[in-house]
Amino acid sequence: MGAGPGDPGLMTRRSLELIAAADAILYDRLIPPGALDGARPDTLLRYVGKEPGAAALTQEETNELLVELGRAGKRVVRLKGGDPFVFGRGGEEAEALAAAGVPFEVVPGVTAGVAAPAYAGIPVTHRDAASAVAFVTGHEDPDKDGSALDWDALGRFPGTLVFYMGIRRLPLIAERLLAAGREPGEAVAVVERGTHPGQRTVVDTLAGIAARVEAEEVRPPAITLVGAVAELRQTIAWLERRPLHGEVVAVTRARAQASGLAERLRELGAEVVETPAIRIQPRPVEGELRETIVRIDEYALVCFTSPNGVRLFFDALGGRDARALAGAVVAAIGPGTAAELSRRGIRADVVPERFVAEALVEALAPVEVEGRRVLVARAAEARSVLPDALRERGAEVDDVALYETVAEPLTEAQLAGLERATYVTFTSSSTVRFLVESGARPPAGARIVSIGPVTSATAEEQGLTVDVEAERHDIDGLVDALIADATSRRVPA
Ligand code: SAH
């Protein structure tokens, strides 16, 4: 199975299905981050890659292991970078399985030789510039007799040449191609870490590329592409033009909530490091919370202050559904909370224009609450602005915590990610407090982004200087503020 060139979004649907179903996964080094996240907790994960220098397993041992696991009736995924049949030795492994009579299927992947150029803005073929493309290994020793490569043929090849594995041999490759008659002025692009957040592209001529790559310290993995199509990058390059390209943005919210924000930031070109300082811990449905659920029909007004609150409220309802709220006015603090409600079949009656408790209090002014029961379904440590205001108006308020946000210590990898951040985002006071309490701190020089004044105040209390505060206090507002800041700081090209 191919895992694609590195961007997790380029994994195929079939690959994700089979990873989720696998009993065992034998994987290589160049697979996307998080590629194995969908595996079951009991799946055997075994690294069988070949680090340059230190072999984990020889090819023969890998073949034998595949046959052995297959014969034992296991569902086995053999996961490789890019495409398994393009310089992946997938052919040899399939031969071994065929010889042993073990059934298998082949799942192609997006190969680096096409994907890395594509992310660099280079089409490997083009009606006007290249009507053929050759995939070539740069691994063969060009000096040794009986090299698998026919340099004269490559010299004459009428189209794009794409070299895999050749970065250390680039000087020799360039020399051979020139000797075989390719034009010294022909364009060459070298794409390092293609489709990964740190992708870098160097373009020069065939005569100049070796010195250039040395000067710029290009490292493997890299694809070298020779051909006129490389010049199209001037027009087609897109990755580097995205507003957050080059930024490393730390997202501190709980993992369960982080994905929406992380996805938006990635789409804008940022590298996202998830540093969840907090975790959502549902309260058990007992005591006060149980009482509330039992008497849910008695409430005239139910207020939700977060999407998590909505989710956990419906979990707590047990067997009941949206009809439990049929008799109540339903209020949501913001659009995310309202969207979560609408997923459960409820259109919120009240959503304030600014997404803070004070604004919800204002928006609730026309709702009759005097002498009525009101439920505020919230996080444990929320501020009491909303319940206090409603009590003042004569409501009988039950202020019920559905969950707690608890500190989540950061892993070594997360701490290392945080160290590289150019922006650190805070979406609530608790993200600030828990991050700082866990002992982690935004690195010096990183810009601090806060979702609104309450979060900013907490950050300042904790000794952090807020550089950017969102005008709209929701995720979209935070992203807009971040883009505006990054754009204004960008040195004009
Ligand atoms: N089966 C893989 C190739 C394996 S050979 C595929 O189809 O992509 C390993 C070589 O692939 C590396 O030396 C490098 O030249 C290239 N490669 C793999 N991933 C890459 C990436 N993300 N960016 C640039 N080159 C990559």
Short mmCIF file of C-alpha atoms and ligand atoms in Angstrom, two decimals:
data_model
loop_
_atom_site.label_atom_id
_atom_site.label_comp_id
_atom_site.label_asym_id
_atom_site.label_seq_id
_atom_site.Cartn_x
_atom_site.Cartn_y
_atom_site.Cartn_z
CA MET A 1 0.00 0.00 0.00
CA GLY A 2 1.17 3.48 -0.83
CA ALA A 3 0.82 6.20 1.82
CA GLY A 4 1.55 9.08 -0.56
CA PRO A 5 4.40 11.56 -0.41
CA GLY A 6 3.89 13.05 3.08
CA ASP A 7 0.83 15.28 3.20
CA PRO A 8 -1.69 13.14 5.13
CA GLY A 9 -4.44 14.54 2.91
CA LEU A 10 -2.95 12.69 -0.04
CA MET A 11 -3.57 9.25 1.45
CA THR A 12 -6.24 7.36 -0.45
CA ARG A 13 -9.59 6.36 0.94
CA ARG A 14 -8.75 2.73 0.39
CA SER A 15 -5.55 3.05 2.41
CA LEU A 16 -7.41 4.55 5.38
CA GLU A 17 -10.05 1.80 5.26
CA LEU A 18 -7.42 -0.93 5.28
CA ILE A 19 -5.34 0.71 8.01
CA ALA A 20 -8.45 0.78 10.21
CA ALA A 21 -9.08 -2.92 9.52
CA ALA A 22 -5.48 -4.19 9.82
CA ASP A 23 -4.24 -6.73 12.36
CA ALA A 24 -0.65 -5.77 11.58
CA ILE A 25 0.99 -2.85 9.82
CA LEU A 26 4.58 -3.02 8.59
CA TYR A 27 5.67 0.50 7.74
CA ASP A 28 8.57 2.47 6.31
CA ARG A 29 10.24 5.70 7.31
CA LEU A 30 8.78 8.07 4.72
CA ILE A 31 5.10 7.78 5.66
CA PRO A 32 2.94 10.81 6.50
CA PRO A 33 2.69 12.00 10.11
CA GLY A 34 -0.35 10.45 11.73
CA ALA A 35 -0.70 7.83 8.98
CA LEU A 36 -1.21 5.12 11.59
CA ASP A 37 -3.63 7.09 13.78
CA GLY A 38 -6.61 5.21 12.35
CA ALA A 39 -5.25 1.81 13.34
CA ARG A 40 -6.95 -0.14 16.11
CA PRO A 41 -5.26 0.03 19.51
CA ASP A 42 -4.46 -3.69 19.31
CA THR A 43 -2.95 -3.58 15.83
CA LEU A 44 0.68 -4.71 15.66
CA LEU A 45 2.74 -1.77 14.37
CA ARG A 46 6.18 -2.72 13.15
CA TYR A 47 8.81 -0.44 11.65
CA VAL A 48 10.65 -2.31 8.89
CA GLY A 49 12.15 0.65 7.04
CA LYS A 50 15.71 0.99 6.00
CA GLU A 51 17.29 3.95 7.72
CA PRO A 52 20.28 4.95 5.67
CA GLY A 53 23.06 2.99 7.34
CA ALA A 54 21.06 0.97 9.89
CA ALA A 55 18.74 -1.65 8.45
CA ALA A 56 15.84 -2.58 10.69
CA LEU A 57 15.14 -5.66 8.59
CA THR A 58 16.66 -6.85 5.34
CA GLN A 59 14.37 -7.05 2.32
CA GLU A 60 14.38 -10.85 2.62
CA GLU A 61 13.38 -10.68 6.27
CA THR A 62 10.54 -8.32 5.42
CA ASN A 63 9.34 -10.66 2.68
CA GLU A 64 9.44 -13.59 5.10
CA LEU A 65 7.57 -11.67 7.79
CA LEU A 66 4.84 -10.75 5.30
CA VAL A 67 4.46 -14.37 4.21
CA GLU A 68 4.44 -15.59 7.81
CA LEU A 69 1.77 -13.10 8.96
CA GLY A 70 -0.27 -13.78 5.81
CA ARG A 71 -0.16 -17.53 6.36
CA ALA A 72 -1.31 -16.99 9.95
CA GLY A 73 -4.48 -15.50 8.48
CA LYS A 74 -3.75 -11.91 9.58
CA ARG A 75 -4.89 -8.84 7.69
CA VAL A 76 -1.57 -7.21 7.02
CA VAL A 77 -0.86 -3.76 5.62
CA ARG A 78 2.58 -3.15 4.15
CA LEU A 79 2.71 0.64 4.17
CA LYS A 80 5.24 2.49 2.02
CA GLY A 81 5.92 6.10 1.14
CA GLY A 82 4.54 7.33 -2.19
CA ASP A 83 3.52 4.48 -4.47
CA PRO A 84 4.56 0.93 -3.56
CA PHE A 85 5.54 0.00 -7.12
CA VAL A 86 7.59 3.13 -7.86
CA PHE A 87 11.07 2.52 -6.42
CA GLY A 88 9.37 0.98 -3.41
CA ARG A 89 10.37 -2.67 -3.79
CA GLY A 90 6.67 -3.45 -3.65
CA GLY A 91 7.13 -5.62 -6.71
CA GLU A 92 9.55 -7.91 -4.88
CA GLU A 93 7.24 -8.24 -1.89
CA ALA A 94 4.28 -9.05 -4.14
CA GLU A 95 6.37 -11.70 -5.90
CA ALA A 96 7.22 -13.29 -2.56
CA LEU A 97 3.54 -13.39 -1.57
CA ALA A 98 2.53 -14.79 -4.95
CA ALA A 99 5.19 -17.50 -4.68
CA ALA A 100 3.94 -18.42 -1.20
CA GLY A 101 0.31 -18.46 -2.31
CA VAL A 102 -0.70 -15.67 0.10
CA PRO A 103 -3.53 -13.56 -1.35
CA PHE A 104 -2.98 -9.81 -1.55
CA GLU A 105 -4.12 -6.60 -3.19
CA VAL A 106 -2.06 -3.60 -4.28
CA VAL A 107 -3.14 -0.08 -3.24
CA PRO A 108 -1.39 2.54 -5.35
CA GLY A 109 -0.31 5.81 -3.78
CA VAL A 110 0.49 9.31 -4.95
CA THR A 111 4.12 9.11 -5.94
CA ALA A 112 6.62 11.77 -4.82
CA GLY A 113 7.93 12.25 -8.35
CA VAL A 114 4.60 13.71 -9.43
CA ALA A 115 3.37 15.17 -6.12
CA ALA A 116 6.48 17.09 -5.05
CA PRO A 117 6.68 18.90 -8.42
CA ALA A 118 2.91 19.54 -8.31
CA TYR A 119 3.23 21.20 -4.90
CA ALA A 120 6.11 23.23 -6.32
CA GLY A 121 3.91 24.41 -9.19
CA ILE A 122 5.51 22.17 -11.83
CA PRO A 123 3.42 19.88 -14.07
CA VAL A 124 5.55 16.90 -15.13
CA THR A 125 4.00 17.01 -18.60
CA HIS A 126 2.64 19.96 -20.56
CA ARG A 127 1.26 20.23 -24.09
CA ASP A 128 3.87 22.82 -25.06
CA ALA A 129 6.82 21.79 -22.90
CA ALA A 130 6.96 18.00 -22.36
CA SER A 131 5.03 15.14 -23.90
CA ALA A 132 6.83 12.40 -22.00
CA VAL A 133 8.16 11.86 -18.50
CA ALA A 134 10.69 9.34 -17.21
CA PHE A 135 11.03 8.22 -13.60
CA VAL A 136 14.66 7.45 -12.87
CA THR A 137 16.50 6.20 -9.81
CA GLY A 138 19.48 8.32 -8.85
CA HIS A 139 20.64 5.62 -6.49
CA GLU A 140 22.70 3.56 -8.92
CA ASP A 141 26.35 4.33 -8.79
CA PRO A 142 26.89 6.12 -12.11
CA ASP A 143 30.54 5.07 -12.07
CA LYS A 144 30.09 1.38 -11.62
CA ASP A 145 30.13 -0.87 -14.64
CA GLY A 146 26.82 -2.29 -15.62
CA SER A 147 24.91 0.65 -14.11
CA ALA A 148 21.23 0.09 -14.73
CA LEU A 149 20.99 3.56 -16.24
CA ASP A 150 21.48 4.21 -19.93
CA TRP A 151 22.82 7.77 -19.79
CA ASP A 152 22.84 8.19 -23.55
CA ALA A 153 19.15 7.33 -23.67
CA LEU A 154 18.47 9.80 -20.85
CA GLY A 155 20.48 12.38 -22.78
CA ARG A 156 18.21 11.93 -25.80
CA PHE A 157 14.96 11.45 -23.85
CA PRO A 158 12.34 13.81 -25.31
CA GLY A 159 10.69 15.01 -22.12
CA THR A 160 10.94 15.51 -18.36
CA LEU A 161 13.34 13.44 -16.25
CA VAL A 162 12.38 12.86 -12.63
CA PHE A 163 15.12 11.50 -10.37
CA TYR A 164 14.34 9.79 -7.07
CA MET A 165 16.97 9.27 -4.36
CA GLY A 166 19.62 11.23 -6.20
CA ILE A 167 20.32 14.22 -3.99
CA ARG A 168 23.80 13.19 -2.88
CA ARG A 169 24.66 12.17 -6.40
CA LEU A 170 23.32 15.29 -8.02
CA PRO A 171 26.76 16.56 -9.16
CA LEU A 172 27.44 13.25 -10.94
CA ILE A 173 23.94 13.04 -12.39
CA ALA A 174 24.21 16.56 -13.80
CA GLU A 175 27.66 15.81 -15.20
CA ARG A 176 26.47 12.61 -16.88
CA LEU A 177 23.45 14.30 -18.41
CA LEU A 178 25.58 17.14 -19.78
CA ALA A 179 28.06 14.61 -21.20
CA ALA A 180 25.13 12.78 -22.79
CA GLY A 181 24.14 15.92 -24.62
CA ARG A 182 21.48 17.69 -22.54
CA GLU A 183 21.58 21.49 -22.72
CA PRO A 184 23.53 23.23 -19.93
CA GLY A 185 20.79 25.88 -19.78
CA GLU A 186 17.99 23.35 -19.29
CA ALA A 187 15.89 24.08 -16.21
CA VAL A 188 16.23 21.85 -13.15
CA ALA A 189 14.12 21.94 -9.99
CA VAL A 190 14.99 20.19 -6.75
CA VAL A 191 12.08 19.76 -4.36
CA GLU A 192 13.00 18.96 -0.76
CA ARG A 193 10.40 17.38 1.58
CA GLY A 194 7.70 17.66 -1.08
CA THR A 195 4.13 18.10 0.25
CA HIS A 196 5.42 18.33 3.86
CA PRO A 197 5.04 21.63 5.73
CA GLY A 198 8.71 22.47 5.25
CA GLN A 199 8.74 21.89 1.48
CA ARG A 200 11.47 23.88 -0.27
CA THR A 201 12.22 24.22 -3.98
CA VAL A 202 15.43 25.30 -5.67
CA VAL A 203 15.47 26.02 -9.41
CA ASP A 204 18.59 26.51 -11.54
CA THR A 205 20.10 25.34 -14.81
CA LEU A 206 21.54 21.89 -15.37
CA ALA A 207 25.00 23.46 -15.34
CA GLY A 208 24.35 25.41 -12.13
CA ILE A 209 22.12 23.16 -10.03
CA ALA A 210 24.78 21.10 -8.24
CA ALA A 211 26.56 24.14 -6.78
CA ARG A 212 23.23 25.73 -5.95
CA VAL A 213 21.94 22.70 -4.08
CA GLU A 214 25.17 22.50 -2.12
CA ALA A 215 25.05 26.21 -1.26
CA GLU A 216 21.44 25.96 -0.10
CA GLU A 217 22.14 22.76 1.83
CA VAL A 218 19.27 20.80 0.34
CA ARG A 219 18.76 17.51 2.18
CA PRO A 220 16.96 14.26 1.37
CA PRO A 221 14.28 13.34 0.72
CA ALA A 222 14.26 15.34 -2.47
CA ILE A 223 13.11 14.94 -6.04
CA THR A 224 15.20 16.31 -8.89
CA LEU A 225 13.30 17.26 -12.02
CA VAL A 226 15.07 18.09 -15.28
CA GLY A 227 13.11 19.76 -18.07
CA ALA A 228 11.57 22.91 -19.42
CA VAL A 229 8.43 22.37 -17.33
CA ALA A 230 10.44 23.52 -14.29
CA GLU A 231 10.18 27.07 -15.64
CA LEU A 232 6.40 26.95 -15.30
CA ARG A 233 6.89 27.28 -11.55
CA GLN A 234 7.28 31.03 -12.07
CA THR A 235 3.61 31.14 -13.06
CA ILE A 236 2.07 28.17 -11.29
CA ALA A 237 3.77 28.16 -7.85
CA TRP A 238 0.88 28.25 -5.37
CA LEU A 239 2.05 26.83 -2.06
CA GLU A 240 4.33 29.75 -1.23
CA ARG A 241 1.62 32.25 -2.11
CA ARG A 242 -0.82 31.18 0.58
CA PRO A 243 -1.26 33.75 3.34
CA LEU A 244 0.21 31.71 6.19
CA HIS A 245 2.98 29.96 4.24
CA GLY A 246 6.08 29.61 6.40
CA GLU A 247 4.23 30.19 9.67
CA VAL A 248 4.19 27.56 12.39
CA VAL A 249 1.00 27.98 14.41
CA ALA A 250 0.47 26.31 17.79
CA VAL A 251 -3.12 25.37 18.62
CA THR A 252 -3.62 25.00 22.35
CA ARG A 253 -7.25 23.98 22.52
CA ALA A 254 -8.33 20.49 23.48
CA ARG A 255 -7.67 17.89 20.83
CA ALA A 256 -11.39 17.19 20.45
CA GLN A 257 -11.99 20.80 19.41
CA ALA A 258 -8.74 21.55 17.62
CA SER A 259 -9.43 19.96 14.27
CA GLY A 260 -11.61 22.70 12.79
CA LEU A 261 -9.12 25.44 13.59
CA ALA A 262 -6.14 23.29 12.61
CA GLU A 263 -7.70 22.46 9.27
CA ARG A 264 -8.40 26.10 8.43
CA LEU A 265 -4.86 27.12 9.33
CA ARG A 266 -3.40 24.34 7.18
CA GLU A 267 -5.55 25.35 4.24
CA LEU A 268 -4.09 28.83 4.57
CA GLY A 269 -0.61 27.36 4.29
CA ALA A 270 0.49 27.22 7.94
CA GLU A 271 2.22 24.32 9.58
CA VAL A 272 0.09 23.48 12.58
CA VAL A 273 1.49 22.08 15.80
CA GLU A 274 -1.18 20.79 18.11
CA THR A 275 -0.26 21.51 21.72
CA PRO A 276 -3.47 20.69 23.56
CA ALA A 277 -2.94 21.96 27.09
CA ILE A 278 -6.44 20.91 28.08
CA ARG A 279 -8.71 17.95 27.74
CA ILE A 280 -12.49 17.83 28.06
CA GLN A 281 -13.61 15.53 30.84
CA PRO A 282 -17.36 14.81 30.89
CA ARG A 283 -19.01 14.92 34.31
CA PRO A 284 -20.73 11.70 35.30
CA VAL A 285 -24.52 11.90 34.98
CA GLU A 286 -25.36 11.84 38.67
CA GLY A 287 -26.36 14.22 41.43
CA GLU A 288 -27.22 17.70 40.21
CA LEU A 289 -26.72 16.80 36.55
CA ARG A 290 -29.04 13.79 36.84
CA GLU A 291 -31.71 15.93 38.52
CA THR A 292 -31.48 18.41 35.68
CA ILE A 293 -31.93 15.78 33.01
CA VAL A 294 -34.90 14.25 34.79
CA ARG A 295 -36.63 17.67 35.00
CA ILE A 296 -35.58 18.89 31.60
CA ASP A 297 -39.19 19.59 30.49
CA GLU A 298 -39.59 22.18 33.25
CA TYR A 299 -37.10 24.69 31.86
CA ALA A 300 -38.41 27.75 30.02
CA LEU A 301 -34.95 28.70 28.75
CA VAL A 302 -31.85 26.56 28.10
CA CYS A 303 -28.52 28.28 27.40
CA PHE A 304 -25.53 26.54 25.82
CA THR A 305 -22.11 28.15 26.08
CA SER A 306 -19.97 25.81 23.94
CA PRO A 307 -20.26 23.11 21.25
CA ASN A 308 -18.91 20.62 23.79
CA GLY A 309 -21.69 21.56 26.15
CA VAL A 310 -24.21 20.70 23.44
CA ARG A 311 -22.57 17.36 22.66
CA LEU A 312 -22.32 16.32 26.29
CA PHE A 313 -25.84 17.51 27.09
CA PHE A 314 -27.22 15.20 24.41
CA ASP A 315 -25.02 12.37 25.65
CA ALA A 316 -26.37 12.96 29.14
CA LEU A 317 -29.95 12.89 27.86
CA GLY A 318 -29.54 9.16 27.48
CA GLY A 319 -32.24 7.78 25.28
CA ARG A 320 -34.03 11.10 24.65
CA ASP A 321 -33.64 13.40 21.66
CA ALA A 322 -34.26 17.00 20.59
CA ARG A 323 -37.89 16.79 21.69
CA ALA A 324 -36.67 17.06 25.29
CA LEU A 325 -36.18 20.78 24.56
CA ALA A 326 -39.46 21.22 22.71
CA GLY A 327 -40.94 23.54 25.31
CA ALA A 328 -37.87 25.72 25.95
CA VAL A 329 -36.35 28.78 24.36
CA VAL A 330 -32.85 27.68 23.32
CA ALA A 331 -29.91 30.11 23.39
CA ALA A 332 -26.40 29.57 22.01
CA ILE A 333 -23.40 31.75 22.82
CA GLY A 334 -22.08 31.72 19.26
CA PRO A 335 -22.29 30.18 15.80
CA GLY A 336 -20.21 27.08 16.64
CA THR A 337 -22.56 26.23 19.47
CA ALA A 338 -25.57 26.98 17.25
CA ALA A 339 -24.16 24.70 14.53
CA GLU A 340 -23.77 21.87 17.01
CA LEU A 341 -27.39 22.38 18.08
CA SER A 342 -28.59 22.35 14.50
CA ARG A 343 -26.85 18.99 14.01
CA ARG A 344 -29.19 17.71 16.72
CA GLY A 345 -32.24 19.15 15.01
CA ILE A 346 -32.54 22.34 17.04
CA ARG A 347 -32.43 25.82 15.61
CA ALA A 348 -31.25 28.18 18.38
CA ASP A 349 -33.76 30.91 19.14
CA VAL A 350 -31.14 33.33 20.42
CA VAL A 351 -27.55 33.81 19.16
CA PRO A 352 -25.87 37.10 20.10
CA GLU A 353 -23.83 39.06 17.59
CA ARG A 354 -20.74 39.12 19.79
CA PHE A 355 -19.83 35.82 21.30
CA VAL A 356 -19.22 36.63 24.93
CA ALA A 357 -21.43 36.04 27.94
CA GLU A 358 -22.27 39.77 28.26
CA ALA A 359 -23.62 39.82 24.73
CA LEU A 360 -25.75 36.76 25.39
CA VAL A 361 -27.18 38.48 28.44
CA GLU A 362 -28.18 41.44 26.23
CA ALA A 363 -29.63 39.21 23.53
CA LEU A 364 -31.74 37.46 26.16
CA ALA A 365 -33.37 40.74 27.29
CA PRO A 366 -36.62 40.15 25.38
CA VAL A 367 -37.00 36.61 26.75
CA GLU A 368 -39.42 36.43 29.69
CA VAL A 369 -37.55 34.73 32.57
CA GLU A 370 -39.05 36.12 35.77
CA GLY A 371 -40.19 33.29 38.03
CA ARG A 372 -39.21 30.71 35.42
CA ARG A 373 -36.69 27.92 35.48
CA VAL A 374 -33.59 28.50 33.40
CA LEU A 375 -30.81 26.03 32.66
CA VAL A 376 -27.29 27.20 31.90
CA ALA A 377 -25.43 24.16 30.58
CA ARG A 378 -21.77 25.06 30.78
CA ALA A 379 -18.20 24.04 31.54
CA ALA A 380 -17.27 23.64 35.19
CA GLU A 381 -15.07 26.69 35.53
CA ALA A 382 -17.08 29.15 33.42
CA ARG A 383 -17.56 32.71 34.58
CA SER A 384 -20.85 33.41 36.35
CA VAL A 385 -21.84 36.50 34.33
CA LEU A 386 -24.75 34.80 32.60
CA PRO A 387 -26.36 33.00 35.57
CA ASP A 388 -25.93 36.09 37.76
CA ALA A 389 -27.64 38.34 35.23
CA LEU A 390 -30.53 35.93 34.80
CA ARG A 391 -30.98 35.58 38.58
CA GLU A 392 -31.07 39.35 38.85
CA ARG A 393 -34.01 39.31 36.46
CA GLY A 394 -35.87 36.94 38.74
CA ALA A 395 -35.14 33.65 37.02
CA GLU A 396 -34.67 30.44 38.94
CA VAL A 397 -31.33 29.44 37.46
CA ASP A 398 -29.74 26.01 37.48
CA ASP A 399 -26.13 26.50 36.57
CA VAL A 400 -24.96 23.02 35.67
CA ALA A 401 -21.50 21.86 34.69
CA LEU A 402 -21.47 19.21 31.97
CA TYR A 403 -17.73 18.85 31.81
CA GLU A 404 -14.48 20.00 33.22
CA THR A 405 -11.45 21.06 31.29
CA VAL A 406 -8.47 19.39 32.85
CA ALA A 407 -4.77 19.98 32.28
CA GLU A 408 -3.09 17.76 29.74
CA PRO A 409 0.70 17.63 30.00
CA LEU A 410 2.41 18.12 26.65
CA THR A 411 4.48 15.31 25.17
CA GLU A 412 8.13 15.81 24.23
CA ALA A 413 7.16 16.05 20.56
CA GLN A 414 4.48 18.65 21.32
CA LEU A 415 6.93 20.71 23.38
CA ALA A 416 9.44 20.57 20.51
CA GLY A 417 6.67 21.70 18.15
CA LEU A 418 5.76 24.59 20.45
CA GLU A 419 9.39 25.71 20.46
CA ARG A 420 9.25 26.19 16.68
CA ALA A 421 5.97 28.13 16.72
CA THR A 422 5.82 31.59 15.13
CA TYR A 423 2.26 32.06 16.43
CA VAL A 424 0.63 30.63 19.55
CA THR A 425 -3.17 30.78 19.59
CA PHE A 426 -5.35 30.88 22.71
CA THR A 427 -9.07 30.27 22.33
CA SER A 428 -10.04 30.50 26.00
CA SER A 429 -8.70 31.49 29.40
CA SER A 430 -8.32 27.86 30.35
CA THR A 431 -5.99 27.18 27.41
CA VAL A 432 -3.73 29.97 28.67
CA ARG A 433 -3.81 28.94 32.30
CA PHE A 434 -3.29 25.26 31.72
CA LEU A 435 -0.48 25.77 29.23
CA VAL A 436 1.41 28.03 31.60
CA GLU A 437 0.66 25.80 34.61
CA SER A 438 1.97 22.78 32.75
CA GLY A 439 5.31 24.59 32.68
CA ALA A 440 5.27 25.19 28.92
CA ARG A 441 5.63 28.70 27.54
CA PRO A 442 5.34 30.20 24.09
CA PRO A 443 8.87 30.61 22.73
CA ALA A 444 10.41 34.08 22.75
CA GLY A 445 9.62 35.77 19.46
CA ALA A 446 6.39 33.86 18.83
CA ARG A 447 3.37 36.13 18.44
CA ILE A 448 0.52 35.51 20.85
CA VAL A 449 -3.00 35.47 19.42
CA SER A 450 -6.04 35.69 21.68
CA ILE A 451 -9.68 35.09 20.80
CA GLY A 452 -10.96 38.02 22.86
CA PRO A 453 -10.59 40.36 25.83
CA VAL A 454 -11.26 37.77 28.56
CA THR A 455 -8.61 35.41 27.21
CA SER A 456 -6.22 38.35 26.69
CA ALA A 457 -6.65 39.44 30.31
CA THR A 458 -5.82 35.94 31.51
CA ALA A 459 -2.77 35.86 29.25
CA GLU A 460 -1.53 39.20 30.61
CA GLU A 461 -2.09 37.92 34.17
CA GLN A 462 0.11 34.97 33.32
CA GLY A 463 2.84 37.30 32.13
CA LEU A 464 2.28 36.88 28.40
CA THR A 465 2.07 39.81 26.01
CA VAL A 466 -0.82 39.50 23.60
CA ASP A 467 0.22 40.66 20.12
CA VAL A 468 -3.04 40.02 18.29
CA GLU A 469 -6.62 40.01 19.63
CA ALA A 470 -9.51 38.88 17.45
CA GLU A 471 -12.20 41.45 16.72
CA ARG A 472 -14.82 38.74 16.37
CA HIS A 473 -14.54 36.39 19.31
CA ASP A 474 -14.84 33.10 17.49
CA ILE A 475 -12.60 30.85 15.45
CA ASP A 476 -13.20 32.69 12.17
CA GLY A 477 -12.43 35.98 13.89
CA LEU A 478 -9.22 34.57 15.33
CA VAL A 479 -8.11 33.24 11.94
CA ASP A 480 -8.89 36.59 10.26
CA ALA A 481 -6.84 38.44 12.86
CA LEU A 482 -3.94 36.03 12.42
CA ILE A 483 -3.97 36.43 8.62
CA ALA A 484 -4.09 40.22 8.90
CA ASP A 485 -1.13 40.19 11.27
CA ALA A 486 0.96 37.76 9.18
CA THR A 487 0.22 39.69 5.99
CA SER A 488 1.12 43.04 7.49
CA ARG A 489 4.43 41.68 8.75
CA ARG A 490 5.41 40.02 5.49
CA VAL A 491 8.32 41.70 3.77
CA PRO A 492 7.10 42.64 0.29
CA ALA A 493 8.76 40.44 -2.34
N1 SAH B 1 7.79 4.77 -3.44
C1 SAH B 1 8.19 6.16 -3.28
C2 SAH B 1 9.64 6.39 -3.62
C3 SAH B 1 10.59 5.67 -2.72
S1 SAH B 1 12.25 5.99 -3.11
C4 SAH B 1 7.27 7.05 -4.12
O1 SAH B 1 6.53 6.55 -4.96
O2 SAH B 1 7.29 8.26 -3.92
C5 SAH B 1 12.63 7.29 -1.97
C6 SAH B 1 12.87 8.57 -2.71
O3 SAH B 1 11.63 9.16 -3.06
C7 SAH B 1 13.56 9.63 -1.90
O4 SAH B 1 14.97 9.45 -1.91
C8 SAH B 1 13.19 10.88 -2.64
O5 SAH B 1 13.92 11.06 -3.82
C9 SAH B 1 11.77 10.55 -3.04
N2 SAH B 1 10.81 11.08 -2.08
C10 SAH B 1 9.98 10.40 -1.27
N3 SAH B 1 9.20 11.24 -0.57
C11 SAH B 1 9.54 12.48 -0.96
C12 SAH B 1 9.10 13.78 -0.63
N4 SAH B 1 8.12 13.97 0.27
N5 SAH B 1 9.67 14.84 -1.24
C13 SAH B 1 10.65 14.68 -2.16
N6 SAH B 1 11.11 13.47 -2.50
C14 SAH B 1 10.57 12.39 -1.92
#
